[in-house]
Coordinates of C-alpha atoms and ligand atoms in Angstrom, one line a residue:
M1 CA 92.6 162.2 94.7
A2 CA 91.0 165.7 94.0
E3 CA 92.4 167.8 91.1
I4 CA 93.6 171.0 92.6
S5 CA 94.0 173.9 90.1
R6 CA 95.1 176.5 92.7
P7 CA 96.1 175.4 96.1
L8 CA 93.4 176.3 98.6
N9 CA 94.6 178.4 101.5
V10 CA 93.2 177.1 104.8
Y11 CA 93.7 178.4 108.3
F12 CA 93.4 176.0 111.3
L13 CA 92.6 177.3 114.8
P14 CA 93.0 174.6 117.4
F15 CA 91.9 175.1 121.0
L16 CA 94.5 175.2 123.7
A17 CA 94.2 171.6 124.9
Q18 CA 96.0 168.5 123.8
G19 CA 92.9 166.5 122.9
H20 CA 92.1 169.3 120.4
M21 CA 95.6 170.3 119.4
I22 CA 96.8 166.8 118.4
P23 CA 94.0 165.9 116.0
F24 CA 93.9 169.4 114.7
C25 CA 97.6 169.2 113.7
Q26 CA 96.9 165.8 112.2
F27 CA 94.1 167.2 110.1
A28 CA 96.2 170.1 109.0
R29 CA 98.9 167.7 107.9
L30 CA 96.4 165.5 106.0
F31 CA 95.1 168.6 104.2
A32 CA 98.6 169.7 103.3
A33 CA 99.4 166.2 102.0
R34 CA 96.6 166.7 99.5
G35 CA 98.3 169.9 98.2
L36 CA 96.5 172.5 100.2
H37 CA 98.4 175.4 101.7
V38 CA 97.8 175.2 105.4
T39 CA 98.5 177.7 108.3
I40 CA 98.0 176.7 111.9
I41 CA 97.4 179.7 114.1
T42 CA 98.4 179.3 117.7
T43 CA 100.5 180.7 120.6
P44 CA 104.2 180.3 121.2
V45 CA 104.2 177.4 123.7
N46 CA 101.8 175.4 121.6
A47 CA 103.7 176.2 118.4
R48 CA 106.8 174.7 120.0
F49 CA 104.8 171.5 120.8
L50 CA 103.7 171.2 117.1
Q51 CA 107.0 172.3 115.5
S52 CA 108.5 168.9 114.9
S53 CA 105.3 167.4 113.3
I54 CA 105.1 170.3 111.0
E55 CA 108.7 170.0 110.0
E56 CA 108.1 166.3 109.3
S57 CA 105.4 167.2 106.8
N58 CA 107.3 170.0 105.2
A59 CA 110.2 167.6 104.7
L60 CA 107.8 165.6 102.5
G61 CA 107.3 168.7 100.3
H62 CA 104.0 169.6 101.9
H63 CA 103.1 173.2 102.5
I64 CA 102.3 173.9 106.1
Q65 CA 103.2 176.8 108.4
L66 CA 102.7 178.1 111.9
H67 CA 101.5 181.6 112.5
T68 CA 102.1 182.5 116.1
V69 CA 100.1 185.0 118.1
R70 CA 101.1 186.5 121.4
F71 CA 99.5 184.7 124.4
P72 CA 97.7 187.4 126.5
S73 CA 99.2 186.3 129.9
D74 CA 99.2 189.8 131.4
E75 CA 95.6 190.6 130.4
V76 CA 94.3 187.5 132.3
G77 CA 96.9 187.3 135.1
L78 CA 98.6 184.1 134.1
P79 CA 102.3 183.4 134.6
D80 CA 104.4 182.9 131.5
G81 CA 104.4 179.5 130.0
I82 CA 100.8 178.4 130.8
E83 CA 99.2 178.3 127.4
N84 CA 97.7 174.9 127.3
F85 CA 95.2 173.1 129.6
F86 CA 97.7 170.3 130.1
N87 CA 99.6 172.7 132.4
V88 CA 96.6 173.6 134.4
T89 CA 95.8 171.9 137.7
D90 CA 93.1 174.0 139.3
A91 CA 89.8 175.7 138.3
P92 CA 90.8 179.4 138.7
T93 CA 93.8 178.9 136.4
G94 CA 91.5 177.0 134.0
H95 CA 89.1 180.0 133.9
K96 CA 91.9 182.4 133.2
L97 CA 93.2 180.2 130.3
Y98 CA 89.7 180.0 128.9
E99 CA 89.4 183.8 129.0
A100 CA 92.8 184.1 127.3
A101 CA 91.6 181.8 124.5
G102 CA 88.7 184.1 123.9
L103 CA 91.1 187.1 123.8
L104 CA 93.0 185.6 120.9
R105 CA 90.3 187.0 118.7
N106 CA 91.9 190.5 119.0
Q107 CA 94.9 189.3 117.1
V108 CA 93.4 186.6 114.9
Q109 CA 90.7 188.7 113.4
P110 CA 93.1 191.5 112.1
F111 CA 95.5 188.9 110.8
M112 CA 92.7 187.1 108.9
E113 CA 91.3 190.4 107.5
E114 CA 94.7 191.4 106.2
N115 CA 95.5 187.9 104.9
P116 CA 92.1 186.3 104.1
P117 CA 92.2 182.5 103.6
D118 CA 89.8 180.4 101.5
C119 CA 88.5 178.6 104.5
I120 CA 88.8 178.4 108.3
V121 CA 88.9 175.1 110.2
S122 CA 88.0 176.2 113.7
D123 CA 87.6 174.6 117.0
F124 CA 84.0 174.8 118.3
M125 CA 85.4 176.4 121.5
Y126 CA 86.0 179.5 119.3
P127 CA 82.5 180.6 118.4
W128 CA 84.0 184.0 117.5
T129 CA 85.4 182.6 114.3
A130 CA 81.9 182.4 112.8
P131 CA 81.4 186.1 112.4
I132 CA 84.9 186.5 111.0
A133 CA 84.1 183.8 108.4
T134 CA 80.8 185.5 107.5
R135 CA 82.6 188.9 107.1
L136 CA 85.2 187.4 104.8
G137 CA 82.5 185.4 102.9
I138 CA 84.4 182.1 103.4
P139 CA 83.3 178.7 104.8
R140 CA 83.9 177.9 108.4
I141 CA 84.4 174.2 109.1
V142 CA 84.1 173.3 112.7
F143 CA 85.8 170.5 114.7
N144 CA 84.7 169.7 118.3
S145 CA 86.9 166.7 119.0
F146 CA 83.8 164.5 119.8
C147 CA 82.5 161.5 117.9
L148 CA 79.2 162.0 116.1
F149 CA 77.6 159.4 118.5
A150 CA 78.3 161.8 121.4
V151 CA 76.9 164.7 119.4
C152 CA 73.7 162.7 118.9
M153 CA 73.5 161.8 122.6
I154 CA 74.0 165.4 123.7
S155 CA 71.3 166.7 121.3
A156 CA 68.9 163.9 122.3
H157 CA 69.4 164.6 126.0
N158 CA 68.8 168.3 125.5
R159 CA 65.6 167.6 123.7
Q160 CA 64.6 165.5 126.6
L161 CA 65.4 168.3 129.1
Q162 CA 63.5 170.8 127.0
S163 CA 60.4 168.6 126.9
L164 CA 60.2 168.5 130.7
P165 CA 57.9 170.8 132.6
P166 CA 60.1 173.7 134.1
G167 CA 59.7 172.5 137.7
L168 CA 60.9 169.0 136.9
C169 CA 63.7 170.5 134.8
N170 CA 65.0 172.4 137.8
D171 CA 65.1 169.2 139.8
H172 CA 67.9 168.0 137.6
D173 CA 70.1 171.0 138.4
G174 CA 73.4 170.0 139.9
D175 CA 72.2 166.4 140.4
N176 CA 74.7 164.3 138.6
S177 CA 74.6 161.3 140.9
G178 CA 71.2 159.8 140.0
G179 CA 71.1 156.9 137.6
P180 CA 70.7 154.8 135.6
F181 CA 69.5 157.3 133.1
V182 CA 67.9 156.4 129.8
V183 CA 68.5 158.7 126.8
S184 CA 65.5 158.3 124.5
G185 CA 64.8 159.1 120.9
L186 CA 68.0 157.5 119.6
P187 CA 68.4 154.6 117.1
E188 CA 68.6 152.4 120.2
T189 CA 68.0 152.7 123.9
I190 CA 71.2 153.9 125.6
T191 CA 71.2 153.5 129.4
L192 CA 73.8 155.7 131.1
P193 CA 75.1 154.7 134.5
L194 CA 74.5 158.3 135.7
R195 CA 72.4 161.3 134.9
P196 CA 74.3 163.8 132.7
P197 CA 74.9 167.1 134.5
K198 CA 72.3 169.5 133.2
R199 CA 74.8 172.4 133.1
I200 CA 77.2 170.5 130.8
S201 CA 74.4 169.2 128.6
E202 CA 73.1 172.7 128.1
L203 CA 76.5 174.2 127.5
L204 CA 77.6 171.6 125.0
G205 CA 74.1 171.6 123.4
S206 CA 74.2 175.3 122.8
L207 CA 77.7 175.2 121.3
I208 CA 76.7 172.3 119.0
E209 CA 73.4 174.1 118.1
A210 CA 75.4 177.3 117.3
D211 CA 77.7 175.3 115.1
Q212 CA 74.8 173.8 113.2
K213 CA 73.6 177.4 112.4
N214 CA 77.0 179.1 111.8
S215 CA 79.2 176.5 110.1
Y216 CA 79.6 175.1 106.6
G217 CA 80.2 171.7 108.0
L218 CA 81.7 169.5 110.7
I219 CA 84.8 167.4 110.6
V220 CA 84.7 164.3 112.9
N221 CA 87.9 162.4 113.9
N222 CA 86.3 159.1 113.3
F223 CA 85.3 156.6 110.6
N224 CA 81.9 155.6 109.4
D225 CA 81.8 152.1 110.9
L226 CA 82.7 153.3 114.5
D227 CA 80.0 156.0 114.7
G228 CA 77.7 153.6 112.7
Q229 CA 75.4 154.4 109.8
D230 CA 72.3 154.5 112.1
Y231 CA 73.8 157.5 114.0
I232 CA 75.1 159.2 110.9
N233 CA 71.5 159.0 109.4
Y234 CA 70.0 160.1 112.7
H235 CA 72.2 163.2 112.8
Q236 CA 71.5 163.9 109.1
K237 CA 67.8 163.8 109.8
S238 CA 68.0 166.3 112.7
T239 CA 70.2 168.9 111.0
D240 CA 71.3 169.8 107.5
L241 CA 74.9 170.4 108.6
K242 CA 77.4 168.6 106.4
V243 CA 79.5 166.1 108.2
W244 CA 82.8 164.5 107.1
H245 CA 84.2 161.5 109.0
I246 CA 87.9 161.8 108.5
G247 CA 89.7 159.4 110.7
P248 CA 91.2 158.0 112.8
A249 CA 93.4 161.0 111.9
S250 CA 96.5 159.5 113.5
L251 CA 96.1 156.3 111.4
M252 CA 95.5 158.3 108.2
L253 CA 98.6 160.3 108.9
R254 CA 100.7 157.1 109.2
N255 CA 99.7 156.3 105.6
I256 CA 101.4 159.4 104.3
L257 CA 104.6 159.0 106.3
P258 CA 107.6 157.2 104.8
K259 CA 107.6 153.5 105.4
E260 CA 110.4 153.6 108.0
D261 CA 108.1 155.9 110.1
L262 CA 105.2 153.6 110.0
H263 CA 105.8 152.3 113.6
P264 CA 105.9 155.1 116.1
Q265 CA 109.5 156.0 116.7
T266 CA 111.1 156.7 120.1
N267 CA 112.7 160.1 120.1
N268 CA 114.3 160.4 123.4
E269 CA 115.8 158.4 126.3
H270 CA 112.6 158.4 128.3
D271 CA 110.6 156.8 125.4
E272 CA 113.4 154.4 124.7
L273 CA 113.3 153.1 128.3
I274 CA 109.6 152.5 128.0
R275 CA 110.0 150.6 124.7
T276 CA 112.8 148.4 126.2
W277 CA 110.6 147.7 129.2
L278 CA 107.7 146.7 127.0
D279 CA 110.0 144.5 124.8
S280 CA 110.7 142.5 127.9
K281 CA 107.0 141.6 128.4
E282 CA 104.9 138.9 126.8
S283 CA 102.3 139.9 124.2
N284 CA 99.0 141.3 125.5
S285 CA 100.3 141.1 129.1
V286 CA 100.5 144.8 130.1
V287 CA 97.8 147.2 131.1
Y288 CA 98.2 150.8 130.1
V289 CA 96.6 153.2 132.5
S290 CA 96.1 156.9 131.5
F291 CA 93.4 159.5 132.0
G292 CA 94.4 161.9 129.3
S293 CA 96.0 165.3 129.4
L294 CA 93.5 167.1 131.7
C295 CA 92.2 164.8 134.4
R296 CA 94.0 165.1 137.7
F297 CA 93.1 162.6 140.5
D298 CA 93.5 163.4 144.1
D299 CA 95.7 161.2 146.3
P300 CA 93.0 158.9 147.8
Q301 CA 91.9 158.0 144.2
L302 CA 95.5 157.3 143.1
F303 CA 96.0 155.1 146.2
E304 CA 93.0 153.0 145.1
I305 CA 94.3 152.7 141.6
A306 CA 97.6 151.5 142.9
C307 CA 96.0 148.9 145.1
G308 CA 93.7 147.7 142.3
L309 CA 96.6 147.3 139.9
E310 CA 98.7 145.5 142.4
S311 CA 96.1 143.0 143.4
S312 CA 95.1 142.4 139.7
G313 CA 98.6 140.7 139.3
C314 CA 99.1 142.3 135.9
S315 CA 102.1 144.3 134.7
F316 CA 101.2 147.9 134.0
I317 CA 102.3 151.3 132.7
W318 CA 100.5 154.0 134.7
V319 CA 100.6 157.6 133.7
V320 CA 100.1 159.8 136.7
H321 CA 99.2 163.5 136.4
R322 CA 98.5 164.4 140.1
E323 CA 96.4 167.0 141.5
S324 CA 98.8 169.3 143.4
K325 CA 98.2 170.3 147.0
Q326 CA 97.4 173.8 148.1
N327 CA 99.9 173.6 150.9
N328 CA 103.5 173.6 149.9
E329 CA 104.8 171.5 152.8
E330 CA 102.2 168.8 152.2
E331 CA 103.0 168.8 148.5
E332 CA 106.7 168.4 149.2
E333 CA 106.1 165.5 151.5
A334 CA 103.7 163.9 148.9
E335 CA 106.3 164.3 146.2
E336 CA 109.2 163.0 148.2
K337 CA 107.5 160.1 150.1
K338 CA 104.9 159.3 147.4
T339 CA 102.2 159.3 150.1
W340 CA 99.6 158.5 147.4
L341 CA 101.1 155.0 147.0
P342 CA 100.6 152.1 149.4
K343 CA 103.6 151.5 151.6
G344 CA 106.4 149.7 149.8
F345 CA 104.5 149.7 146.5
E346 CA 107.3 151.0 144.4
G347 CA 109.8 148.6 145.9
R348 CA 107.6 145.6 145.3
M349 CA 106.8 146.6 141.8
K350 CA 110.5 147.1 141.0
K351 CA 111.4 143.7 142.5
E352 CA 108.8 141.9 140.4
N353 CA 109.5 144.2 137.4
R354 CA 105.8 144.7 137.2
G355 CA 105.1 148.3 136.8
L356 CA 106.2 151.7 135.4
I357 CA 104.8 154.9 136.7
L358 CA 105.2 157.8 134.3
M359 CA 104.9 161.3 135.9
K360 CA 105.3 163.2 132.6
W361 CA 104.0 163.2 129.1
A362 CA 103.7 159.6 128.0
P363 CA 104.4 158.4 124.4
Q364 CA 100.8 157.1 124.2
E365 CA 100.8 155.9 120.6
L366 CA 104.1 154.0 121.1
I367 CA 102.7 152.3 124.2
L368 CA 99.3 151.4 122.6
N369 CA 101.0 150.0 119.4
H370 CA 103.4 147.8 121.3
P371 CA 102.4 144.1 121.1
A372 CA 102.9 143.7 124.9
T373 CA 100.1 146.2 125.6
G374 CA 96.9 144.1 126.1
G375 CA 94.5 146.4 127.7
F376 CA 93.9 150.1 128.4
L377 CA 92.3 151.6 131.5
T378 CA 91.1 154.9 130.1
H379 CA 89.0 158.0 130.7
C380 CA 87.5 157.6 127.2
G381 CA 88.6 161.0 125.9
W382 CA 87.7 160.8 122.2
T383 CA 91.2 161.3 120.7
T384 CA 92.5 158.6 123.0
V385 CA 89.6 156.2 121.9
T386 CA 90.6 156.7 118.3
E387 CA 94.2 155.8 119.1
A388 CA 93.2 152.7 121.1
V389 CA 90.9 151.5 118.3
S390 CA 93.6 152.1 115.7
A391 CA 95.9 149.9 117.8
G392 CA 93.2 147.2 118.4
V393 CA 93.6 147.5 122.2
P394 CA 90.5 146.6 124.3
M395 CA 89.5 149.1 127.0
M396 CA 88.5 149.2 130.6
T397 CA 86.4 152.3 130.6
W398 CA 86.3 154.9 133.4
P399 CA 84.8 158.1 132.1
V400 CA 85.3 161.3 134.2
F401 CA 83.8 164.4 132.6
V402 CA 82.1 166.1 129.7
E403 CA 81.1 163.7 126.9
Q404 CA 83.3 160.8 128.1
F405 CA 80.3 158.9 129.4
Y406 CA 78.8 158.8 126.0
N407 CA 82.0 157.5 124.5
E408 CA 82.0 154.7 127.1
K409 CA 78.6 153.6 125.8
L410 CA 79.8 153.5 122.2
I411 CA 82.7 151.3 123.3
T412 CA 80.9 148.9 125.6
Q413 CA 77.2 148.8 124.7
V414 CA 77.2 149.6 121.0
H415 CA 80.4 147.8 119.9
G416 CA 81.5 145.7 122.8
F417 CA 85.3 146.3 122.7
G418 CA 85.6 147.4 126.3
V419 CA 84.4 146.6 129.9
E420 CA 83.1 149.2 132.3
V421 CA 84.9 149.9 135.5
G422 CA 81.9 151.5 137.1
A423 CA 82.5 155.3 137.3
E424 CA 80.7 156.9 140.3
E425 CA 80.6 160.5 139.3
W426 CA 80.0 162.6 136.2
N427 CA 82.0 165.8 136.5
S428 CA 81.4 168.9 134.4
G429 CA 85.2 169.5 133.9
P430 CA 88.6 168.3 135.0
Y431 CA 88.9 170.6 138.0
D432 CA 85.5 169.8 139.7
R433 CA 85.7 168.6 143.3
R434 CA 85.2 164.8 143.3
D435 CA 83.2 163.4 146.2
K436 CA 83.4 159.7 145.4
V437 CA 86.3 157.4 145.0
V438 CA 86.2 154.4 142.6
N439 CA 87.5 151.6 144.9
K440 CA 90.3 149.2 144.3
M441 CA 87.9 146.2 143.9
K442 CA 86.2 147.8 140.9
I443 CA 89.5 148.5 139.3
E444 CA 90.9 145.0 140.0
N445 CA 87.7 143.4 138.8
A446 CA 87.7 145.3 135.4
V447 CA 91.4 144.4 134.9
R448 CA 90.8 140.7 135.6
R449 CA 87.7 140.6 133.4
L450 CA 89.8 141.8 130.4
M451 CA 93.2 140.4 131.1
D452 CA 92.5 137.0 132.7
C453 CA 92.1 135.2 129.3
G454 CA 88.6 134.2 130.2
E455 CA 85.7 134.0 127.7
E456 CA 84.5 137.5 128.3
G457 CA 88.0 139.1 127.9
E458 CA 88.7 137.1 124.8
K459 CA 85.4 138.2 123.2
V460 CA 86.1 141.8 124.0
R461 CA 89.6 141.5 122.6
R462 CA 88.3 139.9 119.3
K463 CA 85.9 142.9 119.0
A464 CA 88.8 145.3 119.4
I465 CA 90.7 143.6 116.7
E466 CA 87.7 143.6 114.4
M467 CA 87.3 147.3 114.9
R468 CA 91.0 147.9 114.2
E469 CA 90.6 146.1 110.9
K470 CA 87.7 148.3 110.0
A471 CA 89.7 151.4 110.9
G472 CA 92.5 150.1 108.7
K473 CA 90.1 149.7 105.8
A474 CA 88.7 153.2 106.3
V475 CA 92.1 154.8 105.9
E476 CA 93.2 152.8 102.9
E477 CA 93.5 154.7 99.6
D478 CA 89.9 154.0 98.6
G479 CA 88.6 153.8 102.2
S480 CA 85.7 155.8 103.5
S481 CA 87.8 158.3 105.4
Q482 CA 90.0 159.0 102.4
R483 CA 86.9 159.4 100.2
N484 CA 85.4 161.8 102.7
L485 CA 88.5 163.9 102.8
T486 CA 88.4 164.0 99.0
A487 CA 84.8 165.0 99.0
L488 CA 85.4 167.8 101.5
I489 CA 88.3 169.3 99.5
E490 CA 86.2 169.1 96.3
D491 CA 83.4 170.8 98.1
L492 CA 85.7 173.6 99.2
E493 CA 87.1 174.0 95.7
L494 CA 83.7 174.3 94.2
F495 CA 82.8 176.9 96.9
C496 CA 85.9 178.9 96.1
K497 CA 85.6 178.9 92.3
Ligands
UDP501 N1 98.5 162.1 125.5 C1 99.8 161.7 125.4 N2 100.5 161.5 126.6 C2 100.0 161.8 127.8 C3 98.6 162.3 127.9 C4 97.9 162.4 126.7 O1 100.3 161.4 124.3 O2 100.6 161.6 128.8 C5 97.7 162.4 124.3 C6 96.8 161.2 123.9 O3 97.5 160.3 123.1 C7 95.7 162.0 123.1 C8 95.6 163.3 123.8 O4 96.8 163.5 124.5 O5 96.2 162.2 121.8 C9 94.5 163.3 124.8 O6 93.3 163.6 124.2 P1 91.9 163.0 124.7 O7 90.8 163.6 123.9 O8 91.9 161.5 124.7 O9 91.8 163.4 126.2 P2 91.9 164.8 127.0 O10 93.3 164.9 127.3 O11 91.4 165.9 126.2 O12 91.1 164.5 128.2

């Protein structure tokens, strides 16, 4: 553990989405557990979401506080309460929220100038924190919520795009349906099922490139073995940015909680019901289905998922965050009659005690860590992947947007602890119009491959357990992630001397 002569004062600035907010808060708590003084800067609704975790840390004697800035609802024309992308269901609202996130600078900068910290840990979605750090003469550490493997893939794809003659390059515009697509120049040949959308590669590529120029280093919510030394070396060769693998953050956090909190606790009636239901199931018999906090499927896609799950014969917990309809009457009918489910579906599932449909925030870590959960149909959001790996749950991969297709390849091709469903479309973001539906046969097939106790499923399950063991080692007292956290803090202390 690092010797700290004066507690470093670090500000954390998480982006307004759960896949960023959750690991950010975990990092903040890990820093505080090492004696640093930590402040998380966020807006009122997000602060309320983080409050109980922060209190849990402070009860252990750690020093962590929330600094709340006003959410600029009026300036961007958003109703009160929408301060996180989890509450957004359409593109125009998403754009307003994105604009509001940029406007936070107007409050954050004066606060930082009046109360300068020793270091900023910033989300990469806030490029405006770079000039603030430069003005204050302090290091800016960046977090982008990706794994390093995905960062390498995005950079390699961009280099590929840049090497194409301009005419050919334009042919790729908007074409995200072609495939398979080989990303070259990496430690191994990675074949993606679809061509990455040029727009998203360029956007992410430019943010990553800017970070490489304007940051002191990058924190990755991952551990060395999962990204793999080949990709860590590859990244090191292409940039001199310092990188610290500190994760899985959720697993590291469990090491600092009192023993009685080691297993995720249920904290309300809703969660208790889920746990009781899982307790009634055999080990490894339940499929958990969730597409994260952002992705909203339309009704025809939900219908196919329901059919696929029913015909797989497996028990399931299915988290449904629906895309809402523009027309109020249609929406009311869909809500009331559940027109997105096959006729009689709920009745049959209830009779057979086979499935739970959760329409609100699901206690994901509780579900993943329950022995009954044997497989996870996932969109491959990176925070989710780290949680599934920590729980040793093999995955059925169905990436939807941004870098999730790269994560799928790390899971299936590089490490083999998942099977691919066969995603049909690579969207730029969660609110893109989807033209294709993944059919029930593909879904049933993926579930059977993993859950039917056949040779393939058992092999994939063994790989998931092996990776869980490696994750466990990384977060032990002398594990690689703990050593990396120590190295980062020592580096900052040296900088601040
Ligand atoms: N999550 C959850 N319950 C839900 C939906 C999401 O606990 O109903 C959590 C999940 O455990 C993870 C985060 O939200 O910590 C989602 O992050 P990820 O990067 O996987 O996906 P995103 O939501 O950004 O697509």
